[in-house]
XYZ file of C-alpha atoms in Angstrom:
686
model
C -121.659 -2.415 -98.470
C -118.136 -2.916 -97.277
C -116.419 -2.281 -93.961
C -114.770 1.273 -93.229
C -110.746 0.854 -92.231
C -110.316 1.892 -88.989
C -107.355 1.887 -86.417
C -107.755 -0.864 -84.024
C -109.233 -0.665 -80.632
C -107.099 -0.706 -77.462
C -109.227 -3.410 -75.268
C -109.338 -3.038 -72.002
C -110.562 -5.412 -68.711
C -112.760 -4.602 -66.209
C -111.839 -5.942 -63.084
C -112.165 -4.293 -59.663
C -114.667 -1.627 -60.639
C -112.259 -0.278 -63.018
C -111.172 -0.302 -67.051
C -107.641 -1.355 -66.906
C -105.479 -1.828 -69.826
C -102.742 -4.800 -70.020
C -98.902 -3.780 -69.211
C -97.888 -4.799 -72.627
C -98.912 -3.019 -76.402
C -101.147 -5.954 -77.021
C -101.632 -8.672 -79.427
C -103.454 -7.824 -82.677
C -106.847 -9.369 -83.777
C -107.853 -9.623 -87.370
C -110.874 -9.077 -89.135
C -111.842 -12.484 -90.630
C -112.593 -11.242 -93.684
C -109.940 -8.460 -94.713
C -107.104 -9.373 -92.589
C -106.940 -5.787 -91.217
C -106.441 -5.193 -87.836
C -109.574 -4.518 -85.572
C -108.519 -4.540 -81.820
C -105.245 -5.280 -79.492
C -105.388 -7.288 -76.725
C -103.503 -7.883 -73.050
C -104.155 -8.851 -69.711
C -100.448 -8.850 -68.285
C -100.337 -7.457 -65.428
C -103.489 -7.613 -63.752
C -104.041 -8.979 -60.310
C -106.236 -11.546 -60.489
C -106.550 -12.794 -57.388
C -107.582 -9.298 -56.119
C -110.285 -9.228 -58.667
C -111.585 -12.357 -57.668
C -111.903 -11.399 -53.699
C -113.263 -7.834 -55.215
C -116.400 -9.802 -56.993
C -116.810 -12.362 -54.255
C -116.879 -9.601 -51.545
C -118.741 -6.390 -53.537
C -120.725 -8.103 -55.978
C -121.459 -11.411 -54.186
C -122.753 -9.556 -51.215
C -125.084 -6.982 -53.543
C -126.486 -9.800 -54.713
C -127.012 -12.128 -52.021
C -129.130 -9.393 -50.715
C -131.600 -9.198 -53.764
C -134.378 -11.978 -53.609
C -134.594 -14.126 -56.774
C -137.342 -11.568 -58.105
C -135.140 -8.619 -57.722
C -132.228 -10.532 -59.394
C -134.581 -11.719 -62.751
C -136.094 -7.852 -63.036
C -132.347 -6.571 -62.652
C -131.540 -9.632 -65.871
C -134.589 -8.448 -67.803
C -133.621 -4.398 -67.425
C -130.247 -5.421 -68.629
C -131.607 -7.443 -71.476
C -134.099 -4.772 -72.841
C -131.151 -2.346 -72.296
C -129.005 -4.475 -74.487
C -131.520 -5.050 -77.285
C -131.995 -1.300 -77.610
C -128.208 -1.308 -78.716
C -128.030 -4.539 -80.598
C -126.910 -2.591 -83.821
C -124.303 -1.916 -82.459
C -123.238 -5.164 -81.438
C -124.165 -6.154 -85.210
C -121.881 -3.810 -86.892
C -118.973 -5.128 -84.406
C -119.507 -8.490 -84.921
C -118.758 -8.467 -88.999
C -115.368 -8.688 -88.302
C -115.607 -12.011 -86.763
C -116.558 -13.098 -90.197
C -120.442 -13.663 -89.079
C -123.260 -12.972 -91.282
C -126.214 -10.891 -90.117
C -128.083 -14.266 -89.595
C -125.011 -15.623 -88.005
C -124.701 -12.614 -85.353
C -128.564 -13.065 -84.576
C -128.004 -16.359 -83.180
C -125.042 -14.654 -81.027
C -126.694 -11.120 -80.185
C -130.203 -11.481 -80.173
C -130.381 -15.111 -79.260
C -127.889 -14.299 -76.198
C -130.046 -11.724 -75.122
C -133.028 -13.649 -75.788
C -131.648 -16.201 -73.119
C -131.291 -14.125 -70.777
C -134.431 -12.411 -70.986
C -135.841 -16.069 -70.578
C -134.368 -16.894 -67.644
C -135.556 -13.491 -66.351
C -138.990 -14.499 -67.140
C -139.004 -17.974 -66.069
C -137.185 -16.855 -62.530
C -140.004 -14.704 -61.973
C -142.851 -17.527 -62.698
C -140.935 -21.084 -61.059
C -138.781 -19.342 -58.295
C -140.109 -17.508 -55.000
C -139.623 -14.213 -54.195
C -137.118 -15.301 -51.708
C -133.379 -15.160 -50.906
C -133.798 -19.330 -50.018
C -134.943 -22.200 -52.335
C -136.195 -25.144 -50.781
C -135.883 -28.182 -52.801
C -138.516 -31.605 -52.124
C -140.698 -31.652 -49.608
C -140.385 -31.523 -45.991
C -139.251 -34.646 -44.588
C -140.928 -36.172 -41.176
C -138.133 -37.690 -38.749
C -140.308 -38.156 -35.945
C -143.455 -39.852 -34.778
C -144.519 -36.578 -32.846
C -143.541 -34.345 -35.723
C -141.238 -32.477 -33.390
C -138.042 -33.463 -35.819
C -137.846 -33.043 -39.430
C -135.794 -31.813 -42.336
C -135.931 -29.704 -45.262
C -133.377 -29.717 -48.303
C -132.337 -26.051 -49.253
C -130.165 -24.245 -52.108
C -128.483 -21.108 -50.720
C -126.278 -19.175 -53.217
C -122.443 -20.294 -53.257
C -120.214 -17.398 -51.491
C -117.434 -17.559 -54.379
C -117.447 -16.578 -57.664
C -118.499 -18.113 -61.061
C -115.674 -17.807 -63.432
C -116.496 -18.110 -67.535
C -113.883 -19.020 -70.039
C -115.391 -18.977 -73.359
C -114.738 -20.298 -76.935
C -114.555 -17.408 -79.477
C -117.313 -18.368 -81.575
C -120.249 -16.950 -80.157
C -118.816 -14.181 -77.883
C -121.930 -12.882 -76.864
C -124.285 -15.960 -76.238
C -121.312 -17.736 -74.801
C -121.116 -15.153 -72.341
C -124.701 -14.322 -71.612
C -126.087 -18.048 -71.210
C -123.682 -18.674 -68.281
C -123.926 -15.469 -66.488
C -127.804 -15.125 -66.734
C -127.741 -18.423 -64.191
C -125.112 -17.234 -61.798
C -126.537 -14.348 -61.327
C -130.239 -15.101 -60.638
C -128.431 -17.630 -57.754
C -126.795 -14.806 -56.426
C -123.393 -15.368 -57.388
C -120.964 -12.665 -59.166
C -118.987 -13.779 -62.302
C -115.756 -12.785 -64.057
C -115.793 -13.693 -67.545
C -112.637 -14.507 -69.876
C -113.510 -14.574 -73.846
C -111.204 -16.300 -76.017
C -109.087 -13.202 -77.807
C -109.845 -13.854 -81.506
C -113.506 -12.198 -81.077
C -112.848 -10.902 -77.173
C -113.450 -7.340 -79.159
C -117.324 -7.745 -79.301
C -117.225 -9.234 -75.738
C -115.576 -6.302 -74.778
C -117.944 -4.170 -76.457
C -121.033 -5.733 -74.865
C -119.499 -5.998 -71.258
C -118.760 -2.215 -71.693
C -122.125 -1.258 -72.601
C -123.662 -3.774 -69.251
C -121.279 -1.947 -66.942
C -122.525 1.487 -68.451
C -125.751 0.493 -67.720
C -125.592 0.988 -64.089
C -127.976 -1.826 -63.652
C -125.761 -4.572 -62.146
C -123.919 -4.031 -58.616
C -120.441 -3.309 -58.257
C -118.669 -6.584 -58.724
C -121.226 -8.561 -60.295
C -119.427 -8.665 -63.493
C -115.834 -8.648 -64.359
C -114.132 -9.319 -67.786
C -110.820 -10.213 -68.638
C -109.468 -9.369 -72.247
C -106.720 -11.229 -72.457
C -105.127 -14.462 -70.916
C -106.181 -15.574 -67.635
C -102.607 -15.722 -66.123
C -102.684 -17.171 -62.395
C -106.389 -16.835 -61.911
C -106.733 -20.360 -61.185
C -104.282 -20.195 -58.598
C -106.740 -18.414 -56.070
C -109.757 -20.494 -56.826
C -111.610 -22.012 -53.868
C -114.253 -24.398 -52.980
C -117.017 -21.628 -53.187
C -116.036 -21.001 -56.500
C -117.397 -22.647 -59.765
C -115.671 -22.787 -63.318
C -117.336 -23.153 -66.621
C -114.975 -23.669 -69.982
C -116.175 -24.121 -73.434
C -113.310 -24.971 -75.660
C -110.892 -27.686 -76.347
C -111.292 -31.269 -74.608
C -107.290 -31.110 -74.116
C -107.635 -27.523 -72.693
C -110.366 -28.334 -70.572
C -108.431 -31.301 -68.913
C -105.596 -29.584 -68.341
C -107.863 -26.643 -66.333
C -110.008 -29.108 -64.391
C -106.693 -30.977 -63.293
C -105.112 -27.573 -62.262
C -103.727 -27.805 -58.344
C -106.081 -25.310 -57.086
C -109.381 -26.563 -58.371
C -108.402 -30.078 -57.162
C -107.217 -29.033 -53.728
C -110.377 -27.059 -53.351
C -112.647 -29.426 -55.271
C -114.238 -26.189 -57.056
C -116.985 -27.138 -59.342
C -115.574 -27.065 -63.093
C -118.127 -27.692 -65.884
C -116.998 -28.208 -69.583
C -118.619 -28.133 -72.784
C -115.989 -29.995 -74.862
C -115.340 -31.201 -78.669
C -118.266 -32.954 -79.881
C -118.659 -34.820 -82.905
C -122.356 -34.536 -83.002
C -124.458 -36.727 -85.298
C -127.630 -36.681 -87.589
C -129.412 -39.656 -88.484
C -131.674 -40.101 -91.488
C -134.317 -42.425 -90.392
C -135.146 -45.077 -92.898
C -138.051 -44.293 -93.616
C -137.296 -40.798 -94.994
C -136.566 -42.212 -98.553
C -135.591 -39.317 -101.338
C -138.843 -37.612 -102.141
C -140.014 -37.882 -98.622
C -140.708 -34.557 -96.558
C -138.089 -35.592 -94.159
C -135.520 -36.421 -96.675
C -135.444 -32.672 -97.788
C -135.839 -31.449 -94.544
C -132.566 -33.391 -93.610
C -130.929 -31.859 -96.484
C -131.525 -28.595 -95.705
C -130.735 -29.086 -92.053
C -127.202 -30.493 -92.830
C -126.285 -27.690 -95.602
C -127.314 -25.187 -92.882
C -125.452 -26.633 -90.229
C -122.599 -26.686 -92.213
C -122.765 -23.126 -93.325
C -124.061 -21.051 -90.496
C -121.368 -19.381 -88.677
C -119.001 -21.465 -91.301
C -119.744 -24.490 -89.116
C -118.191 -23.042 -86.004
C -120.761 -24.162 -83.491
C -120.248 -26.500 -81.094
C -124.010 -28.367 -81.854
C -122.995 -28.431 -85.652
C -123.483 -31.810 -87.579
C -120.232 -33.547 -87.835
C -121.372 -36.661 -88.808
C -124.535 -37.633 -91.549
C -125.962 -40.916 -90.970
C -128.086 -42.293 -94.027
C -129.495 -45.538 -94.996
C -126.886 -46.848 -97.805
C -129.761 -47.062 -100.378
C -130.103 -43.374 -99.969
C -126.314 -42.120 -99.755
C -126.202 -41.354 -103.312
C -129.022 -39.113 -103.284
C -127.832 -38.015 -100.239
C -124.710 -36.689 -101.430
C -125.787 -35.381 -104.627
C -128.771 -33.422 -102.771
C -126.158 -31.937 -100.235
C -123.203 -31.029 -103.079
C -125.994 -29.082 -105.223
C -126.972 -27.627 -101.923
C -123.735 -26.420 -100.762
C -122.772 -25.606 -104.013
C -124.921 -22.542 -103.966
C -123.540 -21.084 -100.560
C -122.497 -17.842 -101.304
C -119.058 -17.264 -99.482
C -117.653 -13.691 -98.896
C -117.467 -10.804 -96.826
C -120.196 -10.930 -94.668
C -120.700 -7.386 -94.693
C -122.072 -7.558 -98.410
C -125.427 -7.874 -99.583
C -125.828 -11.786 -101.054
C -123.188 -13.376 -98.889
C -124.452 -16.543 -96.912
C -121.463 -17.877 -95.169
C -118.572 -15.754 -93.911
C -115.206 -16.930 -93.355
C -113.546 -18.979 -90.182
C -112.601 -16.582 -87.062
C -109.289 -16.478 -88.211
C -106.024 -17.687 -90.620
C -104.719 -19.902 -87.849
C -108.517 -21.877 -87.631
C -108.604 -22.134 -91.143
C -105.117 -23.873 -90.918
C -106.331 -26.333 -88.060
C -109.495 -27.068 -89.844
C -107.465 -27.843 -93.392
C -105.235 -29.922 -91.471
C -108.421 -31.764 -89.762
C -109.720 -32.428 -93.119
C -106.531 -34.134 -94.236
C -106.911 -36.379 -90.943
C -110.397 -37.387 -92.149
C -109.159 -38.419 -95.608
C -107.725 -41.353 -94.105
C -110.894 -42.818 -93.451
C -113.038 -40.704 -95.968
C -112.744 -39.038 -99.565
C -113.690 -35.585 -100.463
C -117.152 -35.355 -102.499
C -118.247 -32.281 -102.443
C -116.070 -28.836 -102.009
C -111.785 -27.997 -101.923
C -110.256 -27.029 -98.778
C -107.191 -25.589 -101.143
C -109.787 -23.919 -103.503
C -111.017 -20.953 -101.809
C -113.798 -19.777 -103.724
C -115.372 -16.303 -102.837
C -117.994 -13.934 -103.788
C -116.126 -10.918 -102.377
C -113.362 -10.343 -99.526
C -109.985 -11.027 -99.552
C -108.992 -14.579 -100.286
C -105.345 -14.366 -98.979
C -105.917 -12.349 -95.913
C -109.316 -13.566 -95.146
C -109.921 -16.886 -93.506
C -112.425 -17.933 -95.824
C -112.921 -22.196 -96.630
C -115.548 -23.405 -99.004
C -117.835 -26.184 -97.416
C -116.504 -29.598 -97.673
C -118.284 -33.026 -97.700
C -116.718 -36.138 -96.953
C -118.062 -39.841 -97.520
C -116.761 -42.885 -95.407
C -118.222 -45.873 -96.607
C -116.833 -48.014 -94.254
C -117.671 -46.210 -90.504
C -117.333 -49.097 -88.665
C -113.758 -49.909 -89.634
C -112.901 -46.279 -89.574
C -111.430 -44.331 -86.385
C -110.591 -40.772 -87.969
C -114.158 -40.046 -88.451
C -115.227 -40.566 -84.878
C -112.424 -39.032 -83.296
C -111.285 -36.099 -85.355
C -113.547 -32.968 -85.111
C -112.893 -30.286 -87.828
C -114.486 -27.301 -86.835
C -115.989 -25.302 -89.811
C -117.905 -26.295 -92.545
C -116.873 -29.960 -92.782
C -119.441 -33.149 -92.453
C -118.813 -36.530 -92.882
C -121.531 -38.812 -94.520
C -121.912 -42.389 -93.627
C -124.304 -45.245 -94.492
C -125.748 -47.683 -92.115
C -127.923 -51.033 -92.934
C -129.806 -51.413 -89.774
C -131.128 -49.224 -86.979
C -129.034 -50.679 -84.479
C -125.808 -50.057 -86.722
C -127.041 -46.437 -87.034
C -127.812 -46.010 -82.963
C -124.147 -47.549 -82.574
C -122.600 -44.793 -84.937
C -123.857 -42.127 -83.098
C -122.387 -43.806 -79.838
C -118.569 -43.856 -81.538
C -118.366 -39.956 -81.016
C -118.061 -41.189 -77.347
C -120.680 -38.402 -76.036
C -122.121 -35.490 -77.832
C -123.745 -32.432 -77.140
C -126.619 -33.071 -79.417
C -128.035 -35.681 -82.064
C -130.685 -35.549 -84.920
C -133.304 -38.145 -86.257
C -135.287 -37.476 -89.156
C -138.273 -39.468 -89.381
C -142.007 -39.692 -89.651
C -142.035 -43.711 -88.333
C -143.072 -44.035 -84.477
C -141.329 -47.233 -83.820
C -137.813 -45.368 -85.466
C -138.162 -42.394 -83.495
C -138.634 -44.377 -80.253
C -135.745 -47.019 -80.932
C -133.673 -44.051 -82.174
C -134.018 -41.635 -79.039
C -134.037 -44.248 -76.883
C -130.818 -45.691 -77.959
C -129.024 -42.536 -78.213
C -130.064 -40.684 -75.408
C -127.263 -42.292 -73.355
C -124.486 -40.653 -75.242
C -126.288 -37.149 -75.951
C -127.068 -34.004 -73.745
C -129.845 -33.375 -76.185
C -131.794 -35.137 -79.001
C -133.823 -33.554 -81.756
C -136.595 -34.999 -83.998
C -136.871 -33.605 -87.016
C -140.661 -34.338 -88.850
C -142.710 -32.602 -91.014
C -145.148 -32.039 -88.532
C -142.764 -29.405 -86.707
C -140.734 -28.012 -89.584
C -142.277 -24.892 -89.422
C -141.817 -24.211 -85.486
C -138.290 -26.303 -85.204
C -135.485 -24.464 -83.755
C -133.172 -27.118 -85.327
C -130.380 -29.852 -85.035
C -128.041 -26.875 -83.535
C -130.064 -24.609 -81.514
C -129.425 -24.716 -77.448
C -132.623 -23.487 -76.194
C -132.508 -21.492 -72.348
C -135.189 -24.057 -70.953
C -133.492 -26.855 -71.980
C -130.004 -28.601 -70.612
C -126.963 -28.017 -72.686
C -123.981 -30.092 -72.522
C -123.140 -33.604 -73.003
C -121.498 -36.871 -71.557
C -117.883 -38.383 -72.345
C -115.934 -36.344 -75.016
C -118.493 -33.559 -74.907
C -116.837 -32.665 -71.198
C -119.631 -34.096 -68.902
C -121.036 -31.012 -68.128
C -124.614 -29.451 -68.251
C -125.708 -25.652 -68.643
C -128.893 -23.823 -68.783
C -131.994 -25.906 -68.604
C -133.898 -23.316 -67.159
C -133.889 -23.209 -63.431
C -131.592 -26.115 -63.575
C -129.079 -23.807 -64.341
C -129.458 -21.707 -61.626
C -128.971 -24.655 -59.252
C -125.500 -24.986 -60.463
C -124.256 -21.805 -58.186
C -125.731 -22.713 -55.502
C -125.078 -25.518 -52.672
C -127.956 -27.479 -51.654
C -127.867 -28.634 -48.212
C -130.139 -30.439 -45.667
C -131.368 -28.856 -42.329
C -133.033 -30.541 -39.571
C -134.572 -29.345 -36.837
C -137.932 -28.426 -35.318
C -140.785 -27.241 -37.876
C -140.726 -24.051 -35.960
C -137.160 -22.990 -36.815
C -137.056 -24.612 -40.307
C -139.977 -22.745 -41.041
C -138.358 -19.570 -39.889
C -135.198 -20.519 -42.080
C -136.923 -21.245 -45.310
C -139.539 -18.744 -45.253
C -142.759 -21.650 -45.571
C -144.907 -22.734 -42.580
C -144.702 -26.128 -41.993
C -146.783 -28.574 -40.032
C -145.892 -28.578 -36.643
C -144.882 -24.813 -36.677
C -146.237 -21.832 -34.608
C -149.815 -20.593 -36.210
C -151.635 -18.127 -35.254
C -155.541 -17.768 -35.174
C -157.937 -14.756 -35.364
C -159.157 -12.528 -37.987
C -160.021 -14.535 -40.974
C -156.669 -14.512 -43.250
C -158.974 -13.653 -46.270
C -159.094 -10.385 -44.742
C -155.628 -9.267 -44.578
C -153.946 -7.770 -47.671
C -149.960 -8.814 -47.949
C -149.026 -5.973 -45.953
C -150.901 -8.033 -42.679
C -150.648 -11.450 -44.026
C -148.182 -13.243 -42.235
C -146.917 -16.992 -42.165
C -148.850 -19.248 -39.995
C -151.890 -17.292 -40.329
C -154.691 -20.054 -39.792
C -158.204 -20.444 -40.186
C -160.028 -23.911 -38.149
C -163.237 -23.808 -39.981
C -166.843 -24.866 -38.673
C -167.777 -28.507 -39.466
C -170.329 -29.842 -42.509
C -171.554 -33.422 -42.509
C -171.789 -35.269 -45.740
C -175.483 -36.740 -46.872
C -176.432 -39.001 -49.551
C -178.661 -36.229 -51.181
C -175.123 -34.570 -51.214
C -173.381 -36.964 -53.377
C -176.624 -37.988 -55.733
C -177.157 -34.032 -56.272
C -173.406 -33.546 -56.822
C -173.327 -36.426 -58.983
C -176.204 -35.204 -61.104
C -175.268 -31.687 -61.677
C -171.492 -33.082 -62.627
C -172.720 -35.801 -64.627
C -169.828 -37.862 -62.654
C -171.822 -40.922 -62.037
C -168.899 -43.691 -61.204
C -170.352 -46.513 -59.963
C -168.401 -45.778 -56.282
C -170.777 -43.294 -55.529
C -174.030 -44.846 -56.918
C -173.953 -48.500 -56.157
C -173.524 -49.574 -52.634
C -172.390 -53.422 -53.970
C -170.160 -52.214 -56.550
C -168.741 -49.933 -54.303
C -168.236 -52.422 -51.566
C -166.771 -54.953 -54.203
C -163.875 -52.164 -54.476
C -160.940 -53.056 -52.390
C -160.410 -49.903 -51.709
C -164.136 -48.521 -50.368
C -166.589 -50.145 -47.641
C -169.991 -48.704 -49.148
C -170.589 -45.563 -51.327
C -168.074 -42.804 -51.262
C -168.324 -39.090 -51.969
C -166.582 -37.735 -54.779
C -163.019 -36.289 -54.173
C -164.117 -33.120 -55.583
C -167.309 -32.644 -53.877
C -164.651 -32.939 -50.672
C -162.770 -30.122 -52.412
C -165.675 -27.902 -52.970
C -166.835 -28.169 -49.722
C -163.900 -27.572 -48.240
C -163.728 -24.227 -50.488
C -167.504 -23.490 -48.967
C -165.972 -23.745 -45.353
C -163.052 -21.803 -45.433
C -163.429 -18.978 -48.158
C -164.759 -15.493 -46.824
C -167.335 -14.718 -49.828
C -167.439 -10.639 -49.108
C -164.848 -8.509 -51.618
C -161.821 -8.540 -50.092
C -157.961 -8.480 -50.640
C -158.108 -12.177 -52.198
C -158.413 -11.038 -55.687
C -158.494 -14.860 -57.299
C -157.907 -18.307 -56.818
C -155.522 -19.475 -59.592
C -155.162 -23.238 -58.931
C -154.200 -26.437 -56.395
C -151.240 -28.018 -55.998
C -150.562 -31.822 -55.058
C -154.179 -32.367 -54.293
C -154.571 -35.770 -53.128
C -157.470 -37.551 -51.626
C -156.411 -40.018 -48.888
C -159.162 -41.358 -46.794
C -162.376 -42.332 -47.957
C -165.730 -40.214 -46.812
C -169.104 -41.987 -46.186
C -172.007 -40.823 -45.704
C -172.453 -39.372 -42.364
C -168.877 -38.174 -42.104
C -168.350 -34.872 -41.047
C -165.437 -32.487 -42.570
C -163.602 -29.696 -41.086
C -161.026 -27.592 -42.791
C -157.673 -26.167 -41.578
C -156.118 -23.594 -43.896
C -153.180 -22.179 -42.976
C -150.904 -19.429 -44.764
C -147.959 -21.403 -46.221
C -145.751 -18.762 -48.301
C -146.131 -15.527 -49.780
C -144.519 -14.122 -52.780
C -145.107 -10.408 -53.505
C -144.480 -9.052 -57.299
C -141.692 -6.594 -57.002
C -143.918 -4.560 -60.057
C -147.496 -5.465 -59.219
C -150.044 -4.165 -56.386
C -150.462 -7.951 -55.565
C -148.762 -11.201 -54.965
C -149.048 -14.808 -54.820
C -150.302 -16.554 -51.643
C -149.931 -20.224 -50.968
C -152.136 -21.643 -48.661
C -151.608 -25.400 -46.740
C -155.344 -26.550 -46.985
C -155.996 -29.885 -44.691
C -159.378 -31.677 -44.563
C -160.495 -33.874 -41.833
C -163.223 -36.244 -40.897
C -164.737 -36.694 -37.398
C -162.120 -39.052 -36.391
C -159.347 -36.592 -36.651
C -158.180 -38.542 -39.993
C -156.721 -36.508 -43.180
C -159.289 -37.238 -45.968
C -157.636 -34.404 -48.454
C -154.747 -32.328 -48.532
C -153.525 -29.587 -50.811
C -151.765 -26.388 -51.605
C -155.035 -23.529 -52.425
C -153.014 -20.973 -54.443
C -154.328 -17.077 -54.422
C -153.799 -13.830 -55.737
C -153.668 -11.466 -52.833
C -153.573 -7.154 -52.520
C -150.764 -5.403 -50.920
C -152.763 -3.548 -49.501
C -156.620 -3.319 -48.881
C -158.858 -1.401 -50.332
C -156.917 -0.849 -53.119
C -156.280 2.960 -54.153
């Protein structure tokens, strides 16, 4: 199979609700494998100030009017729609130099990331527009004054300036969190592969799923866009450290203290543990992982392994194994069957990688591959940006500098030896901060020392091991639930990390006031706020239930017979419940005490309405604490208050969180916790 030659497509920007061409003819973008023109790109003449204002006004207002769950369902629908169009994206991706396997990471991996954010948001965030952070902080003795931290959406726009290596994933992993937060965005992809980003954005806009202004696209130079940023905007950048520093120090960014997240060059390292000798499963896994990271996307990944750190005694065997494996990597046109590795993204990129290899040779020697001798199974060796894998070896890494400073952004890695684990850790740190490091070992001590030693210098650490070989996602795969970013040279930024990433686009504020008004702001009942009693709250469906609906129960006295029966029935005969002398010797008790779970069980018996009704199920308790011992003869009473209501958008029920406080005859709190239930929206149900 080969790519059919076609006329170059004129790319357009999507700004202010319209697809718009630049004022000039456009710069040609070439197929990475054949050198044929694919697209023309230009953004000259766009009014970036107007585009940012459009997003802030139209997109921001629409998104902020939605709840977290409504935004999550929006992302789910968008992800499902994109997945149905994936073959069109795969076809376009061939021109970037990506094989089908490479493109899977970018296309389905990106869409999967979007869907993961949508799923986690519905499970972990409330169906509300305000997010609380932490518990209520009492600020007065009488409870009349309290504080609560909250998150609210920034009222600006997210500006995403992306790299060329992942034109789909690089966009989707960023826009998912900002859209969930209720913040619109404008995406500026790197020009080399912008035709794939433009196609995906065109299809996203065409679905009609996103509110007007929620997503805009710039195909071409960003021009004076950063001149128009405000303190409510957030900027993310993926690319070279030099460009990132330039953007981060833009006068408007500094003057307005605009949020700036950078993911920059990263000399990621992978360490072969001292226990992973040739012939071990970890050694074989290590060889496979290094070779994969060198060849997937032709090594054009910000997380790829650049430095291969191994015990000196195993270096020769490692180099031989890697050389053999890399020699079998079939390089060619990604559209052709049997091709394992495609070209770099552009001829300019190949020139840059060759220059970086030359710089690395100041400290290292080439032990496999020849950057000047292109050997391909298909494609055009002159017009295509092909480069075979190159493996270098640096025998004296502590005396070297280039191998720790120079990143060849392609299929290039440098092997270097260590003699002790302290040396291995120190070599990883010589990268001055990276996105990811990994260690391959089956030894618990090695894992502990290496991870703790590397972690302060890396955003993510992977432990490669035989027991996780079949399920591990590998060294180079950022995952939506985990943070992506790194300290120092890697830019000091952080993305994704599940719902942590959503908060990057929100402002955390401390709100102080009376519980009544704090409860109105947060949508959660706070102790001291108004409560209303009457009909048992378990008789109310969501259509009738209100925050603050409360039940104060009858009382129940705890007897010795209760405790002994519970002990015999459950098998919990811990001495504090059964032996008076032993219990009295315990510094926390004066005599035998009731079981904590007996208290919780009796509390349920006091507050539950047993008849069929809108409460469908109890699915757990949160923050259960036993605060005061309960002795024989003590009397318990429960105050149950509706604390939070989260209707499910796509179901006939929702979650209700109840504040449950159990007190004794003296008014002392003996237990405090949240009861979690599923409650029907209407009752009786149709």
